[in-house]
Coordinates of C-alpha atoms in Angstrom, one line a residue:
Chain A
X252 CA 24.4 -19.0 -16.6
X253 CA 24.9 -15.3 -16.0
X254 CA 25.5 -12.5 -18.5
X255 CA 29.3 -12.4 -18.0
X256 CA 29.5 -16.0 -19.0
X257 CA 27.5 -15.5 -22.2
X258 CA 29.2 -12.2 -23.1
X259 CA 32.2 -13.7 -24.9
X260 CA 29.9 -15.8 -27.1
X261 CA 27.5 -13.0 -28.0
X262 CA 29.3 -12.0 -31.3
X263 CA 28.9 -15.4 -33.0
X264 CA 25.5 -16.0 -31.6
X265 CA 24.5 -12.6 -33.1
X266 CA 26.0 -13.6 -36.4
X267 CA 24.3 -17.0 -36.6
X268 CA 20.9 -15.4 -35.6
X269 CA 21.2 -12.7 -38.1
X270 CA 22.1 -15.2 -40.9
X271 CA 19.1 -17.3 -39.9
X272 CA 16.7 -14.3 -39.7
X273 CA 17.7 -13.1 -43.2
X274 CA 17.7 -16.6 -44.5
X275 CA 14.2 -17.2 -43.3
X276 CA 13.1 -13.9 -44.8
X277 CA 14.6 -14.8 -48.2
X278 CA 16.1 -18.3 -48.7
X279 CA 18.1 -17.0 -51.7
X280 CA 20.4 -15.4 -49.2
X281 CA 21.6 -18.8 -48.0
X282 CA 22.8 -20.0 -51.4
X283 CA 26.6 -20.7 -51.2
X284 CA 27.3 -18.6 -54.2
X285 CA 25.6 -15.6 -52.6
X286 CA 27.3 -16.1 -49.3
X287 CA 30.7 -16.4 -50.9
X288 CA 30.3 -13.3 -53.0
X289 CA 29.1 -11.4 -49.9
X290 CA 32.3 -12.4 -48.0
X291 CA 34.5 -11.5 -51.0
X292 CA 33.0 -8.1 -51.2
X293 CA 33.6 -7.3 -47.5
X294 CA 37.3 -8.3 -47.7
X295 CA 38.8 -4.8 -48.1
X296 CA 36.9 -3.7 -45.1
X297 CA 37.9 -6.8 -43.2
X298 CA 41.6 -6.1 -43.8
X299 CA 41.3 -2.6 -42.6
X300 CA 39.4 -3.8 -39.5
X301 CA 42.2 -6.3 -38.8
X302 CA 44.7 -3.4 -38.5
X303 CA 42.2 -1.4 -36.5
X304 CA 41.9 -4.3 -34.1
X305 CA 45.6 -4.2 -33.1
X306 CA 45.3 -0.5 -32.3
X307 CA 42.1 -0.8 -30.3
X308 CA 43.5 -3.8 -28.6
X309 CA 46.1 -1.5 -26.9
X310 CA 43.4 1.0 -26.1
X311 CA 44.0 3.4 -28.9
X312 CA 42.2 4.3 -32.1
X313 CA 43.3 4.8 -35.7
X314 CA 41.2 7.5 -37.4
X315 CA 43.7 7.7 -40.3
X316 CA 42.8 4.2 -41.7
X317 CA 40.4 5.5 -44.2
X318 CA 42.7 8.3 -45.5
X319 CA 45.6 5.8 -45.7
X320 CA 43.4 3.5 -47.8
X321 CA 42.4 6.4 -50.0
X322 CA 46.0 7.4 -50.5
X323 CA 47.0 3.8 -51.5
X324 CA 44.3 3.6 -54.1
X325 CA 46.0 6.6 -55.7
X326 CA 49.5 5.3 -55.1
X327 CA 48.6 1.9 -56.6
X328 CA 47.0 3.5 -59.7
X329 CA 49.8 6.0 -60.3
X330 CA 52.7 3.6 -59.7
X331 CA 51.2 0.6 -61.7
X332 CA 52.5 1.6 -65.1
X333 CA 56.1 2.2 -63.8
X334 CA 56.5 -0.4 -61.1
X335 CA 54.0 -3.1 -62.0
X336 CA 53.6 -5.4 -59.1
X337 CA 56.2 -3.3 -57.2
X338 CA 53.4 -0.8 -56.7
X339 CA 52.1 -3.1 -54.0
X340 CA 55.3 -2.8 -52.1
X341 CA 55.1 1.0 -52.4
X342 CA 51.6 0.9 -50.9
X343 CA 52.7 -1.3 -48.0
X344 CA 55.7 0.8 -47.2
X345 CA 53.7 4.0 -47.3
X346 CA 51.1 2.6 -45.0
X347 CA 53.7 1.2 -42.6
X348 CA 55.5 4.6 -42.5
X349 CA 52.3 6.7 -41.9
X350 CA 51.2 4.2 -39.1
X351 CA 54.7 4.3 -37.5
X352 CA 54.8 8.1 -37.5
X353 CA 51.3 8.2 -35.9
X354 CA 52.6 5.7 -33.3
X355 CA 55.7 7.6 -32.7
X356 CA 53.8 10.9 -32.2
X357 CA 51.4 9.1 -29.8
X358 CA 53.9 7.4 -27.6
X359 CA 56.9 9.7 -27.7
X360 CA 55.2 13.1 -28.0
X361 CA 52.2 12.2 -25.8
X362 CA 49.6 13.3 -28.4
X363 CA 46.4 11.2 -27.9
X364 CA 46.0 8.7 -30.8
X365 CA 42.7 10.2 -32.0
X366 CA 44.5 13.5 -32.6
X367 CA 47.7 12.1 -34.0
X368 CA 45.9 9.7 -36.4
X369 CA 43.5 12.4 -37.4
X370 CA 46.4 14.7 -38.2
X371 CA 48.3 12.0 -40.1
X372 CA 45.1 11.3 -42.0
X373 CA 45.2 14.9 -43.1
X374 CA 48.8 14.4 -44.4
X375 CA 47.7 11.2 -46.2
X376 CA 44.8 13.1 -47.8
X377 CA 47.0 15.9 -49.0
X378 CA 49.4 13.3 -50.4
X379 CA 46.6 11.6 -52.2
X380 CA 45.3 14.8 -53.7
X381 CA 48.8 15.8 -54.8
X382 CA 49.5 12.4 -56.5
X383 CA 46.2 12.2 -58.2
X384 CA 46.1 15.8 -59.3
X385 CA 42.7 16.0 -57.5
X386 CA 41.0 13.7 -60.0
X387 CA 39.7 10.1 -60.2
X388 CA 42.2 7.9 -62.0
X389 CA 41.7 4.6 -63.8
X390 CA 44.0 1.6 -64.2
X391 CA 44.9 0.3 -67.6
X392 CA 43.1 -3.1 -67.8
X393 CA 46.0 -5.2 -69.2
X394 CA 48.5 -3.7 -66.8
X395 CA 46.2 -4.3 -63.9
X396 CA 45.5 -7.9 -64.9
X397 CA 49.2 -8.5 -65.5
X398 CA 50.3 -7.2 -62.0
X399 CA 47.3 -7.8 -59.8
X400 CA 45.0 -10.2 -61.7
X401 CA 45.8 -12.8 -59.0
X402 CA 44.1 -10.7 -56.4
X403 CA 40.7 -10.7 -57.9
X404 CA 40.6 -14.0 -59.8
X405 CA 39.0 -17.1 -58.4
X406 CA 40.0 -20.7 -57.9
X407 CA 37.7 -23.7 -57.0
X408 CA 34.8 -21.2 -57.0
X409 CA 36.3 -19.1 -54.3
X410 CA 37.4 -15.5 -55.1
X411 CA 41.0 -14.8 -54.3
X412 CA 40.1 -11.8 -52.1
X413 CA 39.0 -14.4 -49.6
X414 CA 42.4 -16.2 -49.7
X415 CA 44.1 -12.9 -49.2
X416 CA 41.9 -12.0 -46.3
X417 CA 42.5 -15.5 -44.8
X418 CA 46.3 -15.2 -45.2
X419 CA 46.3 -11.9 -43.4
X420 CA 44.0 -13.2 -40.7
X421 CA 46.3 -16.2 -40.1
X422 CA 49.3 -13.9 -40.1
X423 CA 47.8 -11.5 -37.5
X424 CA 46.4 -14.4 -35.5
X425 CA 49.9 -15.9 -35.4
X426 CA 51.3 -12.6 -34.3
X427 CA 48.6 -12.2 -31.7
X428 CA 48.7 -15.6 -30.1
X429 CA 52.1 -17.2 -30.8
X430 CA 54.7 -14.4 -30.6
X431 CA 56.1 -12.3 -27.7
X432 CA 54.8 -9.3 -29.6
X433 CA 51.3 -10.6 -29.3
X434 CA 51.7 -11.3 -25.6
X435 CA 53.2 -7.8 -25.1
X436 CA 50.3 -6.3 -27.0
X437 CA 47.9 -8.0 -24.5
X438 CA 49.9 -6.7 -21.6
X439 CA 49.8 -3.2 -22.8
X440 CA 46.1 -3.5 -23.5
X441 CA 45.4 -4.9 -20.1
X442 CA 47.3 -2.3 -18.2
X443 CA 49.9 0.0 -19.7
X444 CA 51.6 1.1 -16.4
X445 CA 51.9 -2.5 -15.3
X446 CA 53.5 -3.4 -18.7
X447 CA 56.0 -0.6 -18.3
X448 CA 56.8 -1.7 -14.8
X449 CA 57.4 -5.2 -15.9
X450 CA 60.1 -4.0 -18.2
X451 CA 58.4 -4.2 -21.6
X452 CA 59.4 -1.7 -24.2
X453 CA 55.9 -0.3 -24.5
X454 CA 57.0 2.4 -26.9
X455 CA 58.2 -0.2 -29.5
X456 CA 55.1 -2.3 -29.1
X457 CA 52.7 0.6 -29.6
X458 CA 54.6 2.0 -32.5
X459 CA 54.6 -1.4 -34.1
X460 CA 50.8 -1.8 -33.6
X461 CA 50.1 1.5 -35.3
X462 CA 52.5 0.7 -38.1
X463 CA 50.8 -2.6 -38.7
X464 CA 47.4 -0.9 -38.7
X465 CA 48.7 1.6 -41.3
X466 CA 50.0 -1.3 -43.4
X467 CA 46.8 -3.3 -43.3
X468 CA 44.8 -0.1 -44.1
X469 CA 47.1 0.3 -47.1
X470 CA 46.6 -3.3 -48.2
X471 CA 42.8 -2.8 -47.9
X472 CA 43.2 0.3 -50.1
X473 CA 45.3 -1.6 -52.6
X474 CA 42.8 -4.5 -52.9
X475 CA 39.9 -2.0 -53.2
X476 CA 41.6 -0.1 -55.9
X477 CA 42.4 -3.3 -57.9
X478 CA 38.7 -4.4 -57.5
X479 CA 37.4 -1.1 -58.8
X480 CA 40.3 -0.7 -61.2
X481 CA 41.2 2.8 -60.2
X482 CA 42.0 5.3 -57.5
X483 CA 40.9 8.6 -56.1
X484 CA 41.5 10.6 -52.8
X485 CA 37.9 9.8 -51.7
X486 CA 37.5 6.3 -53.1
X487 CA 37.5 4.5 -49.7
X488 CA 35.3 7.1 -48.0
X489 CA 32.7 5.4 -45.8
X490 CA 35.2 2.7 -44.6
X491 CA 36.0 4.1 -41.3
X492 CA 32.7 3.7 -39.5
X493 CA 32.0 0.1 -40.5
X494 CA 35.7 -0.8 -39.7
X495 CA 35.4 0.5 -36.2
X496 CA 31.9 -1.1 -35.9
X497 CA 33.4 -4.5 -37.0
X498 CA 36.0 -4.4 -34.3
X499 CA 33.7 -3.5 -31.5
X500 CA 30.7 -5.7 -32.6
X501 CA 33.2 -8.5 -32.7
X502 CA 33.9 -8.1 -29.0
X503 CA 37.1 -6.2 -28.8
X504 CA 36.2 -3.3 -26.4
X505 CA 37.4 0.2 -26.8
X506 CA 39.4 -0.2 -23.5
X507 CA 41.5 -3.0 -25.1
X508 CA 43.0 -6.1 -23.6
X509 CA 40.5 -8.7 -24.7
X510 CA 39.1 -9.8 -28.0
X511 CA 41.3 -10.0 -31.0
X512 CA 41.5 -10.6 -34.8
X513 CA 39.2 -13.6 -34.8
X514 CA 36.5 -11.5 -33.1
X515 CA 37.0 -9.0 -35.9
X516 CA 36.3 -11.6 -38.5
X517 CA 33.0 -12.3 -36.8
X518 CA 32.3 -8.6 -36.4
X519 CA 33.0 -7.9 -40.1
X520 CA 30.7 -10.7 -41.1
X521 CA 28.0 -9.2 -38.9
X522 CA 28.5 -5.9 -40.7
X523 CA 28.3 -7.7 -44.1
X524 CA 25.1 -9.6 -43.1
X525 CA 23.5 -6.4 -41.8
X526 CA 24.3 -4.6 -45.1
X527 CA 22.9 -7.5 -47.1
X528 CA 19.8 -7.8 -45.0
X529 CA 19.0 -4.1 -45.8
X530 CA 19.0 -5.1 -49.4
X531 CA 16.8 -8.1 -48.8
X532 CA 14.3 -6.3 -46.6
X533 CA 14.3 -3.3 -49.0
X534 CA 15.5 -0.8 -46.4
X535 CA 16.6 2.4 -48.1
X536 CA 20.4 2.6 -48.5
X537 CA 20.4 6.1 -47.1
X538 CA 19.5 4.6 -43.7
X539 CA 22.7 2.5 -43.6
X540 CA 25.0 5.1 -42.0
X541 CA 22.5 6.0 -39.3
X542 CA 21.9 2.4 -38.4
X543 CA 25.6 1.6 -38.2
X544 CA 26.1 4.7 -36.0
X545 CA 23.5 3.5 -33.6
X546 CA 24.9 0.0 -33.6
X547 CA 28.3 1.5 -32.8
X548 CA 27.0 3.2 -29.7
X549 CA 25.3 0.0 -28.6
X550 CA 28.4 -2.0 -29.2
X551 CA 30.7 0.4 -27.3
X552 CA 28.3 0.7 -24.4
X553 CA 27.9 -3.1 -24.1
X554 CA 31.6 -4.1 -24.5
X555 CA 33.5 -1.3 -22.7
X556 CA 35.3 -2.3 -19.4
X557 CA 34.3 0.5 -17.1
X558 CA 36.5 -0.6 -14.2
X559 CA 39.5 0.5 -16.3
X560 CA 38.2 4.1 -16.6
X561 CA 38.5 6.0 -13.4
X562 CA 37.0 9.1 -14.9
X563 CA 35.2 9.0 -18.2
X564 CA 36.4 12.0 -20.1
Chain B
X33 CA 62.1 30.6 -14.7
X34 CA 59.8 33.3 -13.5
X35 CA 60.8 36.1 -15.8
X36 CA 58.7 37.4 -18.7
X37 CA 60.0 34.5 -20.8
X38 CA 58.6 31.8 -18.5
X39 CA 57.1 28.7 -20.2
X40 CA 53.6 29.8 -19.2
X41 CA 53.8 33.3 -20.6
X42 CA 55.3 31.9 -23.8
X43 CA 52.5 29.3 -24.2
X44 CA 49.9 32.0 -23.4
X45 CA 51.0 34.5 -26.1
X46 CA 52.6 32.1 -28.6
X47 CA 49.4 31.7 -30.7
X48 CA 48.9 35.5 -31.1
X49 CA 52.6 35.9 -32.0
X50 CA 52.2 33.1 -34.6
X51 CA 49.2 34.8 -36.1
X52 CA 51.0 38.1 -36.4
X53 CA 54.1 36.5 -37.9
X54 CA 51.9 34.6 -40.4
X55 CA 50.1 37.8 -41.5
X56 CA 53.4 39.6 -41.8
X57 CA 55.0 36.8 -43.8
X58 CA 52.1 36.6 -46.3
X59 CA 51.9 40.4 -46.6
X60 CA 55.6 40.6 -47.4
X61 CA 55.3 38.0 -50.1
X62 CA 52.1 39.4 -51.5
X63 CA 50.9 42.9 -50.4
X64 CA 47.4 42.2 -51.6
X65 CA 47.0 39.7 -48.7
X66 CA 46.3 42.7 -46.4
X67 CA 43.6 44.3 -48.6
X68 CA 40.1 44.7 -47.2
X69 CA 38.8 42.5 -50.0
X70 CA 41.1 39.6 -49.0
X71 CA 40.6 40.1 -45.2
X72 CA 36.8 40.0 -45.9
X73 CA 37.3 36.7 -47.8
X74 CA 39.3 35.3 -44.9
X75 CA 36.7 36.3 -42.3
X76 CA 33.8 34.9 -44.4
X77 CA 35.5 31.5 -44.6
X78 CA 36.4 31.7 -40.9
X79 CA 32.9 32.6 -39.6
X80 CA 31.1 29.2 -39.8
X81 CA 34.3 27.4 -38.6
X82 CA 34.6 29.9 -35.7
X83 CA 31.1 29.1 -34.5
X84 CA 31.8 25.3 -34.5
X85 CA 35.2 25.9 -32.9
X86 CA 33.7 28.0 -30.1
X87 CA 31.3 25.2 -29.3
X88 CA 34.0 22.6 -29.0
X89 CA 36.2 24.9 -27.0
X90 CA 33.9 24.5 -24.0
X91 CA 34.1 20.7 -24.3
X92 CA 37.9 20.8 -24.6
X93 CA 38.1 23.1 -21.6
X94 CA 36.4 20.3 -19.6
X95 CA 39.1 17.9 -20.8
X96 CA 36.6 16.0 -23.0
X97 CA 36.4 16.1 -26.8
X98 CA 33.5 16.3 -29.2
X99 CA 33.8 14.9 -32.7
X100 CA 30.1 15.1 -33.6
X101 CA 30.2 18.5 -35.3
X102 CA 30.1 17.3 -38.8
X103 CA 26.8 15.4 -38.2
X104 CA 25.3 18.1 -36.1
X105 CA 26.1 20.8 -38.6
X106 CA 24.6 18.8 -41.5
X107 CA 21.4 17.9 -39.6
X108 CA 20.9 21.5 -38.4
X109 CA 21.5 22.9 -41.9
X110 CA 19.2 20.4 -43.6
X111 CA 16.3 20.8 -41.1
X112 CA 16.8 24.6 -41.2
X113 CA 16.5 24.6 -45.0
X114 CA 13.4 22.3 -45.0
X115 CA 11.7 24.4 -42.4
X116 CA 12.7 27.7 -44.0
X117 CA 11.3 26.7 -47.3
X118 CA 8.1 25.1 -45.8
X119 CA 7.4 28.3 -43.8
X120 CA 7.5 30.5 -47.0
X121 CA 11.1 30.8 -47.8
X122 CA 11.7 34.4 -46.9
X123 CA 13.0 35.9 -43.7
X124 CA 10.3 38.6 -43.8
X125 CA 7.6 36.0 -43.4
X126 CA 7.2 33.2 -40.8
X127 CA 10.3 31.5 -42.1
X128 CA 12.5 33.3 -39.6
X129 CA 11.2 30.7 -37.1
X130 CA 13.6 28.2 -38.9
X131 CA 16.5 30.0 -37.3
X132 CA 15.7 29.2 -33.7
X133 CA 14.5 25.8 -34.8
X134 CA 17.9 25.0 -36.2
X135 CA 19.5 26.0 -32.9
X136 CA 17.0 23.9 -31.0
X137 CA 17.9 20.9 -33.3
X138 CA 21.6 21.5 -32.4
X139 CA 20.8 21.6 -28.7
X140 CA 18.8 18.3 -28.9
X141 CA 21.6 16.5 -30.7
X142 CA 24.1 17.9 -28.2
X143 CA 21.9 16.8 -25.4
X144 CA 21.6 13.3 -26.7
X145 CA 25.4 13.3 -27.3
X146 CA 26.0 14.3 -23.7
X147 CA 23.6 11.8 -22.3
X148 CA 25.1 9.0 -24.3
X149 CA 28.6 10.0 -23.1
X150 CA 27.8 10.6 -19.4
X151 CA 25.0 8.1 -18.7
X152 CA 26.4 5.2 -20.7
X153 CA 29.9 6.0 -19.4
X154 CA 31.5 6.0 -22.9
X155 CA 34.6 8.1 -23.5
X156 CA 33.5 11.3 -25.2
X157 CA 35.7 11.0 -28.3
X158 CA 34.0 7.7 -29.2
X159 CA 30.5 8.6 -28.1
X160 CA 30.6 11.8 -30.1
X161 CA 32.2 10.2 -33.1
X162 CA 29.4 7.7 -33.2
X163 CA 26.8 10.5 -32.8
X164 CA 28.5 12.4 -35.6
X165 CA 28.1 9.3 -37.9
X166 CA 24.4 9.1 -36.8
X167 CA 24.0 12.8 -37.6
X168 CA 25.5 12.5 -41.0
X169 CA 23.3 9.4 -41.6
X170 CA 20.2 11.3 -40.5
X171 CA 21.0 14.2 -42.8
X172 CA 21.5 11.8 -45.7
X173 CA 18.2 10.1 -44.8
X174 CA 16.3 13.4 -44.7
X175 CA 17.7 14.7 -48.0
X176 CA 18.0 11.4 -49.8
X177 CA 21.3 12.8 -51.1
X178 CA 19.7 15.9 -52.6
X179 CA 20.9 19.5 -52.2
X180 CA 18.4 22.0 -50.9
X181 CA 18.8 25.5 -52.2
X182 CA 18.1 28.5 -49.9
X183 CA 17.9 31.5 -52.2
X184 CA 16.1 34.0 -50.1
X185 CA 17.8 37.4 -50.6
X186 CA 17.2 38.6 -47.1
X187 CA 18.9 35.5 -45.6
X188 CA 21.7 35.5 -48.2
X189 CA 22.1 39.1 -47.1
X190 CA 24.3 37.7 -44.3
X191 CA 26.8 37.2 -47.1
X192 CA 25.9 39.9 -49.7
X193 CA 25.2 42.9 -47.5
X194 CA 28.4 44.6 -46.4
X195 CA 29.2 47.1 -43.7
X196 CA 32.6 48.7 -43.9
X197 CA 33.7 46.1 -46.4
X198 CA 32.8 43.1 -44.3
X199 CA 29.6 41.0 -44.8
X200 CA 27.0 41.0 -42.0
X201 CA 27.8 37.3 -41.1
X202 CA 31.2 38.5 -39.9
X203 CA 29.6 40.8 -37.4
X204 CA 27.2 38.0 -36.4
X205 CA 30.2 35.8 -35.7
X206 CA 31.8 38.5 -33.6
X207 CA 28.6 38.9 -31.6
X208 CA 28.6 35.1 -30.9
X209 CA 32.3 35.3 -29.8
X210 CA 31.1 37.9 -27.2
X211 CA 28.3 35.6 -26.2
X212 CA 30.8 32.8 -25.8
X213 CA 33.1 35.0 -23.8
X214 CA 30.1 36.0 -21.6
X215 CA 29.3 32.4 -20.9
X216 CA 32.9 31.5 -20.2
X217 CA 33.6 34.3 -17.8
X218 CA 30.4 35.6 -16.4
X219 CA 28.2 32.5 -15.8
X220 CA 28.4 29.7 -13.3
X221 CA 28.3 27.1 -16.1
X222 CA 31.3 28.7 -17.7
X223 CA 33.3 28.6 -14.5
X224 CA 32.2 25.1 -13.9
X225 CA 33.7 24.0 -17.3
X226 CA 37.1 25.1 -15.9
X227 CA 36.5 23.4 -12.6
X228 CA 35.8 20.1 -14.3
X229 CA 38.8 20.5 -16.7
X230 CA 41.1 21.5 -13.9
X231 CA 40.5 18.4 -11.9
X232 CA 37.3 16.4 -12.1
X233 CA 37.7 14.6 -8.8
X234 CA 38.3 17.8 -7.0
X235 CA 35.3 19.4 -8.7
X236 CA 33.2 16.4 -7.7
X237 CA 34.4 16.5 -4.2
X238 CA 33.5 20.1 -3.8
X239 CA 29.9 19.3 -4.5
X240 CA 29.8 20.1 -8.2
X241 CA 27.3 18.0 -10.2
X242 CA 29.9 17.0 -12.8
X243 CA 27.5 14.9 -14.9
X244 CA 25.1 17.8 -15.3
X245 CA 27.9 20.2 -16.3
X246 CA 29.1 17.8 -18.9
X247 CA 25.7 17.2 -20.4
X248 CA 24.9 21.0 -20.5
X249 CA 28.3 21.5 -22.1
X250 CA 27.6 19.2 -24.9
X251 CA 24.2 20.8 -25.4
X252 CA 25.7 24.3 -25.5
X253 CA 28.3 23.0 -28.0
X254 CA 25.4 21.7 -30.2
X255 CA 23.8 25.1 -30.2
X256 CA 27.0 26.7 -31.4
X257 CA 27.4 24.1 -34.1
X258 CA 23.9 24.9 -35.3
X259 CA 24.8 28.6 -35.6
X260 CA 27.8 27.5 -37.6
X261 CA 25.5 25.5 -39.8
X262 CA 23.3 28.6 -40.4
X263 CA 26.3 30.7 -41.4
X264 CA 27.6 27.9 -43.6
X265 CA 24.2 27.7 -45.4
X266 CA 24.1 31.5 -45.7
X267 CA 27.6 31.4 -47.2
X268 CA 27.0 28.9 -50.0
X269 CA 23.2 29.0 -50.3
X270 CA 22.9 25.2 -50.1
X271 CA 22.1 22.8 -47.3
X272 CA 23.1 19.1 -47.9
X273 CA 24.7 16.1 -46.2
X274 CA 28.1 17.4 -47.1
X275 CA 27.5 20.8 -45.4
X276 CA 29.3 19.5 -42.3
X277 CA 32.3 18.1 -44.1
X278 CA 35.7 19.1 -42.9
X279 CA 34.4 20.9 -39.8
X280 CA 35.8 18.3 -37.5
X281 CA 39.4 18.6 -38.6
X282 CA 39.2 22.4 -38.9
X283 CA 37.7 23.1 -35.6
X284 CA 39.8 20.8 -33.5
X285 CA 42.9 22.1 -35.2
X286 CA 41.8 25.7 -34.6
X287 CA 41.0 25.2 -30.9
X288 CA 44.3 23.3 -30.2
X289 CA 46.4 25.7 -32.3
X290 CA 44.8 28.6 -30.4
X291 CA 46.3 27.3 -27.2
X292 CA 43.4 25.5 -25.4
X293 CA 45.1 22.4 -24.0
X294 CA 43.5 19.0 -24.8
X295 CA 44.0 18.2 -21.1
X296 CA 41.4 20.8 -20.1
X297 CA 41.3 23.7 -17.8
X298 CA 43.3 26.1 -19.9
X299 CA 42.4 28.4 -22.8
X300 CA 39.1 29.9 -23.9
X301 CA 37.1 31.7 -26.6
X302 CA 39.8 34.3 -27.4
X303 CA 42.3 31.5 -27.9
X304 CA 39.8 29.9 -30.3
X305 CA 39.4 33.1 -32.2
X306 CA 43.1 33.4 -32.7
X307 CA 43.3 29.7 -33.6
X308 CA 40.6 29.9 -36.2
X309 CA 42.3 33.0 -37.7
X310 CA 45.6 31.2 -37.8
X311 CA 44.1 28.2 -39.6
X312 CA 42.2 30.4 -42.1
X313 CA 45.1 32.8 -42.7
X314 CA 47.3 29.8 -43.5
X315 CA 44.6 28.4 -45.9
X316 CA 44.1 31.7 -47.6
X317 CA 47.7 32.8 -47.6
X318 CA 48.9 29.6 -49.3
X319 CA 46.5 30.2 -52.1
X320 CA 47.3 33.9 -52.3
X321 CA 51.1 33.3 -52.7
X322 CA 50.3 30.6 -55.3
X323 CA 50.7 27.3 -53.4
X324 CA 48.2 24.5 -54.4
X325 CA 45.2 24.2 -52.1
X326 CA 45.8 20.5 -51.4
X327 CA 48.8 21.2 -49.2
X328 CA 46.5 22.6 -46.6
X329 CA 45.4 19.4 -44.9
X330 CA 49.0 18.3 -44.4
X331 CA 50.0 21.6 -43.0
X332 CA 47.1 21.7 -40.6
X333 CA 47.9 18.1 -39.6
X334 CA 51.5 19.0 -38.7
X335 CA 50.4 22.2 -37.1
X336 CA 48.0 20.4 -34.7
X337 CA 50.7 18.0 -33.7
X338 CA 53.2 20.8 -32.9
X339 CA 50.5 22.6 -31.0
X340 CA 49.6 19.6 -28.8
X341 CA 53.3 18.9 -28.2
X342 CA 54.0 22.5 -27.2
X343 CA 51.0 22.6 -24.8
X344 CA 51.8 19.4 -23.1
X345 CA 53.7 19.4 -19.8
X346 CA 55.5 16.1 -20.3
X347 CA 56.5 15.6 -16.7
X348 CA 53.0 15.4 -15.5
X349 CA 51.7 12.5 -17.6
X350 CA 53.0 9.0 -17.9
X351 CA 51.2 7.8 -21.1
X352 CA 48.4 8.6 -23.5
X353 CA 46.1 6.3 -25.3

């Protein structure tokens, strides 16, 4: 048994150990009801992290995810009275478009993804401020329940957020492992030049990955806004760090090529358990951001594939 | 094309031309734009951003990136405010010691940032982004979410005292531009930044300790962020977790728009001065001619993309991540 053999299993081992540690500390944590509501609460973050996974998988990053989610909370709230459930479609299209533009700027104009997504994040933020009139908005309760009640209800004791997350997970998992797009994604992540040389249309693949990331960030924003019954240009602030942490802790390294959406499920659950444990162990909530920042550094350092980086810039 | 209109000459002078055209444009639409009052307003809002942008300029010259500024600015501002109040709360007492302390805090955070990036071999954009999150988290932990007021008249004099119509903090900022220029052109470290940015492997092969240059670069950047934090606190009289907000987007945009290429090796502090002015002239000018403030982020976003595209020699790279 060497470290390289154990490494792929570390994420779920971490998750199980964390659950056990918190469970031993306070057995209330292990009640099914508690675990289920914990998972339901983390679903918006999980959906955003799913999208982030696709972009990190090809060695990029999407720093616009949080701004896109912010924007869609506003879009959903503003569009609800006029379009009803059609507001969801608007959100999805807006997310797809912003992601696709980021992808286009990255691949065709050679702007590194952290700059292009940061810039498109600025565009999304301006759009959110414009649409909201720079205020926090609230959804009308009857309209919300009519159009989006299905998102936040519950069946058989399981909140619908979890079903939504599961459907998106299965969808992305299918894309990742059963389609040529998924294979191509892996090829690009494993080595972009080789992928180009083998005749893949790398541009199309990368643009699609960014577009899907934008779309999933938009769905995350939509779900979050329905949960909180409102929208504002800063509602989803604080999502970006845990979303990146979830992807990396799950075992998809920053250099791309390995890992995937199932890893991100485990990573997101780790984030959820760490958050919950801070409540149970009465650690001040103001420490949370610092702790996740440090976890992020550790996660990057221990997963990154240094053989891929000739010089570390 | 070797004439005056070669690509290189154009790229070199384009930022200054853009700045002049913008100033002309806004002045024609609204003559009050060019009043001393308004120019002072622009320079006051530009001063803290300029300090932060100067810091990250050195990093970008090396071909790396630093996204930790928001956290570093917040932590330096908050620790400065605590120390300042603890030491008596007036510049005429012992409280002036809080100024060098803040710069020291910036240097330490930058040092840790550099060590994490170089020693753990993590790409700088991610190492520094994570350090930025840690910084913001630390500032939140220290303040518990509260705002700390710094109301000392002597310290706020940076904003309220004026010479020739401009607050003292503007002159302080100009002095630090000269310091940055000195470091860039007259010190070994400054030259080494260009060597690393021009070609890391060559720099390494010629015997340069690239790791050391990188770590020192991040430390220097941290010190400039701390100076930015001090000016930001002087400007609004409050230190809080949110003091660092928006500095990341603003400073990166400014540096890139000023003509310092993300690939490293090109540009410098004068470019950054022009870049910061472009960004602030746009921000101020849009308000002066009556456009809503929220358009600013979108305009800056588009501007940074255009700037990166223009500064990229597309024949020399095959792909970017």
